[in-house]
Tab-separated table of C-alpha atoms and ligand atoms in Angstrom:
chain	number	residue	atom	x	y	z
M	271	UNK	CA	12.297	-16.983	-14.065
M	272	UNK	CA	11.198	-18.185	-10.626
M	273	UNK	CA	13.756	-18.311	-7.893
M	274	UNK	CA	12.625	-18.804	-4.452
M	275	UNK	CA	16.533	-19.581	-2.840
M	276	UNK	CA	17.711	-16.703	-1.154
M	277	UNK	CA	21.909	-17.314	-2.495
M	278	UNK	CA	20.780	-17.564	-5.421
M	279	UNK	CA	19.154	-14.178	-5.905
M	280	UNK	CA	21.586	-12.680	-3.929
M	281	UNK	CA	24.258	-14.370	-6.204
M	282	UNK	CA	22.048	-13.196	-9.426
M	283	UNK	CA	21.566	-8.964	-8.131
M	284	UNK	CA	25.511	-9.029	-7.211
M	285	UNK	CA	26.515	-9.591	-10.512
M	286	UNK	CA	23.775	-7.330	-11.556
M	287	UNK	CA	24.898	-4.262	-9.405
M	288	UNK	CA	28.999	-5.155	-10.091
M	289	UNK	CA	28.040	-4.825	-14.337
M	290	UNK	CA	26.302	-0.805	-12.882
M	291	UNK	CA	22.621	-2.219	-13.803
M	292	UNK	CA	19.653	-0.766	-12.473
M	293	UNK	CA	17.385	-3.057	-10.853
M	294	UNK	CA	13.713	-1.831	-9.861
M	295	UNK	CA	12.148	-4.287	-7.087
M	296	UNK	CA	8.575	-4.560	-6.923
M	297	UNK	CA	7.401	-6.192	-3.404
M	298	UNK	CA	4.150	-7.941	-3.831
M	299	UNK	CA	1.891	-10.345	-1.604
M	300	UNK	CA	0.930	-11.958	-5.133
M	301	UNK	CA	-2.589	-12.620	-6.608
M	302	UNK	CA	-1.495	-9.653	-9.095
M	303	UNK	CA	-3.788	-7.274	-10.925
M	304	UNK	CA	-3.555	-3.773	-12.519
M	305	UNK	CA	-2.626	-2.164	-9.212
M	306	UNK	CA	0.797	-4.043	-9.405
M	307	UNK	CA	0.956	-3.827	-12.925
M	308	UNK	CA	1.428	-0.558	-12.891
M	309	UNK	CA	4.192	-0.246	-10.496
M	310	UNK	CA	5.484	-3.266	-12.347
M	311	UNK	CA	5.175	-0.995	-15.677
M	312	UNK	CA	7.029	1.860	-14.003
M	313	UNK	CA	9.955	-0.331	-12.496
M	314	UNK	CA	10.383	-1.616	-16.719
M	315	UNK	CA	9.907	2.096	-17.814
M	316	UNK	CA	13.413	3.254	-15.393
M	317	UNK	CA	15.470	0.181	-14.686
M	318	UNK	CA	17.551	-2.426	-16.722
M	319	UNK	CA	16.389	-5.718	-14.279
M	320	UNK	CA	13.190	-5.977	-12.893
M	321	UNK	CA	12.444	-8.489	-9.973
M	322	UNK	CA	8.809	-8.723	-8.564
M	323	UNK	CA	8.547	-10.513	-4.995
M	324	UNK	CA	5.660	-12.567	-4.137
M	325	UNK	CA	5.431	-13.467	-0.181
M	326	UNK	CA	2.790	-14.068	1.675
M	327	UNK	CA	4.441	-12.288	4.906
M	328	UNK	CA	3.461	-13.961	8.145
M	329	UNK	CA	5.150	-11.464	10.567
M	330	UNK	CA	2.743	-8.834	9.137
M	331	UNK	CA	-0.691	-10.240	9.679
M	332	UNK	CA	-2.601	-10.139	13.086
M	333	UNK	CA	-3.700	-13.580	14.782
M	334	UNK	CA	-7.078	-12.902	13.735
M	335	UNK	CA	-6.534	-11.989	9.928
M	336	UNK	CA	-6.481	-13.570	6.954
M	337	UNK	CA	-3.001	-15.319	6.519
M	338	UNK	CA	-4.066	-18.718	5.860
M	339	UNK	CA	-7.164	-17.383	3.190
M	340	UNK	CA	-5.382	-14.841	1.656
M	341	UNK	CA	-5.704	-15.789	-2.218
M	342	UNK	CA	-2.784	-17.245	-4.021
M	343	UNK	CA	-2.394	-17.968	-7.933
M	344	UNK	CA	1.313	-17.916	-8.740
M	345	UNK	CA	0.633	-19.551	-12.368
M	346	UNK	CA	-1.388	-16.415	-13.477
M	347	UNK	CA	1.479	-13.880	-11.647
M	348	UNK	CA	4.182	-15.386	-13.449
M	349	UNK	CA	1.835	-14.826	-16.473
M	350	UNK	CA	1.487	-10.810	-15.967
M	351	UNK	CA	4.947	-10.643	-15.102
M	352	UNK	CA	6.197	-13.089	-18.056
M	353	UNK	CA	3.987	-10.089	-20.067
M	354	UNK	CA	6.072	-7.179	-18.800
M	355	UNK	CA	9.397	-8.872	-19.252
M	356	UNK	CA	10.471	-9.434	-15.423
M	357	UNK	CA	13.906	-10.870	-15.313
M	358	UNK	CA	12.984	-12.202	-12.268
M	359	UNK	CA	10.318	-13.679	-9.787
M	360	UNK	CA	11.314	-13.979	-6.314
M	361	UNK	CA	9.410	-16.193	-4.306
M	362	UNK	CA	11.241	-16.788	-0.995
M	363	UNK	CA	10.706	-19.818	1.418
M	364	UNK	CA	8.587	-18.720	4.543
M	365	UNK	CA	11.103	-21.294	6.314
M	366	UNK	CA	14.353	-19.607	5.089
M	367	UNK	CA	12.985	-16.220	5.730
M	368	UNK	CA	11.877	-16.978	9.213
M	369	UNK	CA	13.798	-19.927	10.945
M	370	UNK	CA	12.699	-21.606	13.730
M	371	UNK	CA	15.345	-19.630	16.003
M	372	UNK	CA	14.482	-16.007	14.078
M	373	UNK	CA	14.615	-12.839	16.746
M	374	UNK	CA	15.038	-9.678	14.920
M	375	UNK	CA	12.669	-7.449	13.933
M	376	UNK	CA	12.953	-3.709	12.210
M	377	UNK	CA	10.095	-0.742	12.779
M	378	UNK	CA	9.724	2.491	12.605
M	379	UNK	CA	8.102	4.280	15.537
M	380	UNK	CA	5.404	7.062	15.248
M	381	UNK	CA	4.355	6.780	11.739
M	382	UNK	CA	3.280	2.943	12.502
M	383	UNK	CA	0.768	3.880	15.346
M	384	UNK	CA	-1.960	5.742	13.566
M	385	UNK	CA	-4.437	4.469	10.779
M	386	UNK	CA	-3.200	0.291	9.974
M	387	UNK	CA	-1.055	0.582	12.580
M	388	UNK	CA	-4.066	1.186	15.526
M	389	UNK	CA	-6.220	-1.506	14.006
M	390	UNK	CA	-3.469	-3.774	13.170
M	391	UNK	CA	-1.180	-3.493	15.828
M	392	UNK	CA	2.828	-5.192	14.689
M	393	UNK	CA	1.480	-4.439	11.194
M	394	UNK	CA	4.393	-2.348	10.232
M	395	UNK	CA	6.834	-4.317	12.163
M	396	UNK	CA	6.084	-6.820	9.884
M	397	UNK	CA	6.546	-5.066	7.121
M	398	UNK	CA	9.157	-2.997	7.756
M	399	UNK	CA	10.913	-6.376	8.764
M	400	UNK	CA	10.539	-8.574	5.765
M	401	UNK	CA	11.508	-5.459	3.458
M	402	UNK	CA	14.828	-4.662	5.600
M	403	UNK	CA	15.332	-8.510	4.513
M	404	UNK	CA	14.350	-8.075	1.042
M	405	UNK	CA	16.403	-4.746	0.399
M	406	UNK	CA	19.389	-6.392	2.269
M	407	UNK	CA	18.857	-9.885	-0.253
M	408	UNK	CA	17.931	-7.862	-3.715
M	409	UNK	CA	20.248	-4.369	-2.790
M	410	UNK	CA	18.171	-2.481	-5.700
M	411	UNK	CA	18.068	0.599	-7.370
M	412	UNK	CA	14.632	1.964	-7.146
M	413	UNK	CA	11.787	0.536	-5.002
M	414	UNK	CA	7.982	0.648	-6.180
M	415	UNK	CA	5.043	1.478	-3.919
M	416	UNK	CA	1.349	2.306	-4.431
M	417	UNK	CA	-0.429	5.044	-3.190
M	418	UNK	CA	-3.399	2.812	-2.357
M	419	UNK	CA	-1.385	1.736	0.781
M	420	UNK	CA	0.129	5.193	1.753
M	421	UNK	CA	0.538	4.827	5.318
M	422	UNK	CA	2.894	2.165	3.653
M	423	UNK	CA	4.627	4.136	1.641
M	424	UNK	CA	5.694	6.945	4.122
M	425	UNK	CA	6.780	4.376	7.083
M	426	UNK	CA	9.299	2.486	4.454
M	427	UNK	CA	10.324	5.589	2.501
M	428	UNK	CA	11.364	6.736	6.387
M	429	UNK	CA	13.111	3.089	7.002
M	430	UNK	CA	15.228	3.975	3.989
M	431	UNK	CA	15.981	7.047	5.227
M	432	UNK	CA	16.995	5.805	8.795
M	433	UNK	CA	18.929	2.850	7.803
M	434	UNK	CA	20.709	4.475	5.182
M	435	UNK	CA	19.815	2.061	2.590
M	436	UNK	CA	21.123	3.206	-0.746
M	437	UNK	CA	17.449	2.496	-2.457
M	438	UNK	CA	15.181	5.242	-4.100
M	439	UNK	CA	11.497	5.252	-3.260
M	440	UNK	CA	8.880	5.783	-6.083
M	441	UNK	CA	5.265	6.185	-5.577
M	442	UNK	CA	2.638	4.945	-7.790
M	443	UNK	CA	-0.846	6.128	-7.830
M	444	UNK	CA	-3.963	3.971	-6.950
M	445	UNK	CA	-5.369	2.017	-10.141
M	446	UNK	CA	-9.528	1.685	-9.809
M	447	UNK	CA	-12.183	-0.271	-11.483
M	448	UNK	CA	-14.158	1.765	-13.478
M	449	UNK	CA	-16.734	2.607	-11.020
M	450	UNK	CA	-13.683	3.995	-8.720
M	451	UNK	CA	-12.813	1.059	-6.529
M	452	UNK	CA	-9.469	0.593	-5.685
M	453	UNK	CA	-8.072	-2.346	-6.653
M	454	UNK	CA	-6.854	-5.055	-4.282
M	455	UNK	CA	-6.570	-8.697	-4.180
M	456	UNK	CA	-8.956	-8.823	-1.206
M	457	UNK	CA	-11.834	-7.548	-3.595
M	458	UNK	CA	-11.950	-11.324	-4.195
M	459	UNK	CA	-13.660	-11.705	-1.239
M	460	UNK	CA	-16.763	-9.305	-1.615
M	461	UNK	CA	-20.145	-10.720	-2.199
M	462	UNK	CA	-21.979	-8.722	-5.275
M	463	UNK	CA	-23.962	-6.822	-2.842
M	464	UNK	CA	-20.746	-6.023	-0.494
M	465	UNK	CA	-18.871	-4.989	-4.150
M	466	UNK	CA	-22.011	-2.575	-5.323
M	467	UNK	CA	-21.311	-0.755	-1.946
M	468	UNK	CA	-17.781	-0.590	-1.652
M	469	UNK	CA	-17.700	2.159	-4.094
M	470	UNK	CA	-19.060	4.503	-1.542
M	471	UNK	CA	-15.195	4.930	-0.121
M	472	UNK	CA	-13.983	6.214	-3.461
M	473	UNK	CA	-17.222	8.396	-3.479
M	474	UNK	CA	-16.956	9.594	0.396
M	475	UNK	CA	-13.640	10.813	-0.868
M	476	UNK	CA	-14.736	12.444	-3.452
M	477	UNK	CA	-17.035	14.436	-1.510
M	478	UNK	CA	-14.571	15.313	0.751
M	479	UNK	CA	-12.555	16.358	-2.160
M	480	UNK	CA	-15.186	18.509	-3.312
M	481	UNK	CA	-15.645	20.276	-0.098
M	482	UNK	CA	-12.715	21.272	0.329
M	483	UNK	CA	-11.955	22.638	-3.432
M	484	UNK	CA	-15.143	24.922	-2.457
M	485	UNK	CA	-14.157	25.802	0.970
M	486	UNK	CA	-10.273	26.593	-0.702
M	487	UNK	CA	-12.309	28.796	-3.233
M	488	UNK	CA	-13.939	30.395	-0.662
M	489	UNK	CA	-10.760	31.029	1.289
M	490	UNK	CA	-12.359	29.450	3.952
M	491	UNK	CA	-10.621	27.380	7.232
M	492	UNK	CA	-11.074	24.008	6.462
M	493	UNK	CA	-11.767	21.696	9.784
M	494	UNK	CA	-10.840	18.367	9.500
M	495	UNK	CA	-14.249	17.371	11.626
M	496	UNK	CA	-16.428	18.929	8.743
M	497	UNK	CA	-14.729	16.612	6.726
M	498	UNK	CA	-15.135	14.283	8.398
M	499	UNK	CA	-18.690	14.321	9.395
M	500	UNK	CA	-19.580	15.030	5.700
M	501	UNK	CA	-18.145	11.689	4.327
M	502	UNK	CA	-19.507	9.781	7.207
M	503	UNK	CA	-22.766	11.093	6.708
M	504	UNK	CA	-22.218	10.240	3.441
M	505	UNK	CA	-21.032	6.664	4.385
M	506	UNK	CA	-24.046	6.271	6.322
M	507	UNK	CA	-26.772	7.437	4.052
M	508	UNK	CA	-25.359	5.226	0.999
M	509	UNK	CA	-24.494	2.062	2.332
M	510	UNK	CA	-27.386	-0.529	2.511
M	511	UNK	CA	-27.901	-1.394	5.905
M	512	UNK	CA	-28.387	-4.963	4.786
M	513	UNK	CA	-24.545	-5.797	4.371
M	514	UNK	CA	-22.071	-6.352	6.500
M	515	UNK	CA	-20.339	-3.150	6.951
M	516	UNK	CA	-17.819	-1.361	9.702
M	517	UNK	CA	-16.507	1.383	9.130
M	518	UNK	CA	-12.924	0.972	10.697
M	519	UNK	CA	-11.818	4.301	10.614
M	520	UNK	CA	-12.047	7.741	8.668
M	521	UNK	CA	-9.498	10.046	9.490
M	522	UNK	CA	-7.315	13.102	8.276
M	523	UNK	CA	-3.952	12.989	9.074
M	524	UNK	CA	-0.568	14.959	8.026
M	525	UNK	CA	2.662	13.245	5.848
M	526	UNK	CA	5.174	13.722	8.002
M	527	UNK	CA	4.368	12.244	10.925
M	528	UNK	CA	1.032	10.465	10.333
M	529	UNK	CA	-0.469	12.625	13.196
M	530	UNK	CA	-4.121	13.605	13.325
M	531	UNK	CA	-4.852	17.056	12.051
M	532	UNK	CA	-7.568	19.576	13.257
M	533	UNK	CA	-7.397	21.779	10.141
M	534	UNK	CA	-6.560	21.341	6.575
M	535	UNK	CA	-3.807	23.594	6.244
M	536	UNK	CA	-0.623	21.693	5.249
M	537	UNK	CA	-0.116	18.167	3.117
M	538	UNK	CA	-2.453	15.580	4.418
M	539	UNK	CA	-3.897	12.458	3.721
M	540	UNK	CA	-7.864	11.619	4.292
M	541	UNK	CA	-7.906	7.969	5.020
M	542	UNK	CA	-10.529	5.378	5.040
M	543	UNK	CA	-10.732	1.803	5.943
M	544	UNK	CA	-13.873	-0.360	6.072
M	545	UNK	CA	-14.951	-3.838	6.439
M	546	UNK	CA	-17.478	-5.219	4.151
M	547	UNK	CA	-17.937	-8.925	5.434
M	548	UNK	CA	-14.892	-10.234	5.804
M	549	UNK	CA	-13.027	-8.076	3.350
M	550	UNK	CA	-11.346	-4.906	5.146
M	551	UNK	CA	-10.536	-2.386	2.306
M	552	UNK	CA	-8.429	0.987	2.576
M	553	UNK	CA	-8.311	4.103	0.609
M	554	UNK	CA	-6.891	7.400	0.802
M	555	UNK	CA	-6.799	10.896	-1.192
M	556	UNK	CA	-3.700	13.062	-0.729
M	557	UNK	CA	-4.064	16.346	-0.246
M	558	UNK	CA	-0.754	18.526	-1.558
M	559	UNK	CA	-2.244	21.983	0.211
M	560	UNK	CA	0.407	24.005	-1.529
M	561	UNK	CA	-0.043	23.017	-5.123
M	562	UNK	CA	-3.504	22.631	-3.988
M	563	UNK	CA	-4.186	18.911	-5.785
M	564	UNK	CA	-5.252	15.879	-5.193
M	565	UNK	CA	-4.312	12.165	-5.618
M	566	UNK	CA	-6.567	9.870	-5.374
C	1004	LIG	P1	0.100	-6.140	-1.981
C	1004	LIG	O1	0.318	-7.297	-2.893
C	1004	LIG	O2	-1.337	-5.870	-1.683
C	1004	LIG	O3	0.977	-6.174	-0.754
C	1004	LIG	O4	0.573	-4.860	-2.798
C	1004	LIG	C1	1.853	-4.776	-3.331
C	1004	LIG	C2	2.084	-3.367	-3.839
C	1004	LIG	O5	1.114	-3.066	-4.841
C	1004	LIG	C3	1.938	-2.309	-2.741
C	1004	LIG	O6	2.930	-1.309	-2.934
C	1004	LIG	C4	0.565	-1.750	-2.999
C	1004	LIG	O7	0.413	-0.416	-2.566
C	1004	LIG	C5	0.482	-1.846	-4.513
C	1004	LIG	N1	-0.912	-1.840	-4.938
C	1004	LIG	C6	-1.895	-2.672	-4.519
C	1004	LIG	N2	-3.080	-2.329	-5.070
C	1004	LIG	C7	-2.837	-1.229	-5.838
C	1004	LIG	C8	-3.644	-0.400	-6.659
C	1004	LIG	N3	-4.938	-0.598	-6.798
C	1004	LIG	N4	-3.051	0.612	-7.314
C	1004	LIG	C9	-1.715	0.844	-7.181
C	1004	LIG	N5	-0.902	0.091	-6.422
C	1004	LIG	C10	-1.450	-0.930	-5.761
């Protein structure tokens, strides 16, 4: 079921959370593919109500982004969700989440600056806005998040945390196409010749991987800046010089505080983000330096 009134979802969860159900919320900016699926999956697999939000959040996209292009196909989303049994579809009103008169805005400091934050500057604010609203409207159980956007996950698992909201966060890791690229919705906009090269993220990273697995072996110190330099060389030596491509940045950073890191000697993430024509894509691998594995 579709609701897009705010009352009436709220009126729909209350009696949800006064019968002790579980309800796992799955935010979503819509055009949905196996990425969401499986967090959709995982919100079926531990909760009694699911409810999947599709909004198109204005407050997080920069004046020069793609806001007005970004692609939209609710018929086919109802469809996957209609598929995993979603209870419900929430599809707010950009007018009723934002009035005309609307002044307050939620965002967590420090973690926001680096990575999406530098090269989309209010980013997070926008985020970390529209899901204060969302968690105050839906008041669920367990929240979903995938690891493909893990700056993302880390600033909103800290909102929780600092606004006491009574929600648990679960991370979901990064579903590929076969040949490793992460899936997003903004792969729709890659020509055939910007999609053959767009595999070379998932690749840099799994160079970098590779290093350091060698250097660990090795009991070697691992410098970020090695790192680094390998995957760009990598970057460079792969991608045709005939596309469109800029790399927006390549950096190694640690989960706490999303700070730049000069060695590899504690959990970290190695982040990419590139633009290939007018489709910026992100990934990541996540280093857990005590367990000494990998997500990616
Ligand atoms: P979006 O619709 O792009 O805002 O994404 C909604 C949620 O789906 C976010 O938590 C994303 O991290 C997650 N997501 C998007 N793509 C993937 C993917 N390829 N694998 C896993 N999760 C994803």
């Amino acid at each position: 079921m579709i609701v897009s009134n705010i009352n009436e979802i709220r009126n729909i969860t209350k009696a949800w959370n006064l019968e002790g159900l579980k309800i796992g919320y799955v935010p979503t900016m819509g055009y949905l593919h196996d990425g969401h699926e499986a967090l959709i999956k995982q919100a079926r697999k531990n909760n009694d109500k699911v409810i999947v939000s599709i909004f198109v959040n204005p407050t997080q996209f920069g004046v020069n982004e793609d806001l007005s292009s970004y692609p939209r196909d609710l018929d086919s989303d109802e469809a996957l969700c209609d598929k995993n049994n979603v209870e419900l579809i929430f599809v707010p009103d950009e007018k009723e989440m934002y009035p005309s008169n609307y002044k307050t805005y939620a965002d967590v400091n420090d973690l926001s600056s680096n990575l999406c934050g530098l090269s989309r500057e209010g980013h997070f604010k926008g985020v970390c806005t529209v899901l204060t609203k969302f968690f105050n409207i839906i008041n669920p159980t367990n929240v979903y998040f995938g690891k493909k956007d893990i700056q993302q996950f880390f600033v909103v698992k800290r909102l929780i945390e600092d606004f006491n909201f009574d929600i648990n966060i679960n991370l979901v890791n990064t579903i590929r196409e076969e040949d490793g690229l992460a899936m997003s919705s903004r792969n729709k906009y890659l020509t055939k010749a910007e999609r053959l090269n767009s595999i070379n993220l998932y690749k840099s990273l799994i160079k970098a991987r590779d290093f350091i697995n060698e250097k660990r072996l090795n009991k070697e110190i691992i410098k970020s800046n090695e790192v680094i330099e390998l995957m760009k060389n990598y970057l460079d030596s792969s991608i045709d010089k005939n596309i469109e491509s800029k790399l927006d940045y390549l950096k190694i950073v640690d989960t706490n505080e999303i700070k730049d890191i000069t060695e590899i000697n504690k959990d970290c993430i190695i982040a990419i983000a590139n633009k290939f024509g007018r489709a910026r894509l992100i990934d990541n691998l996540v280093y857990r330096y005590d367990k000494g594995e990998f997500m990616i």
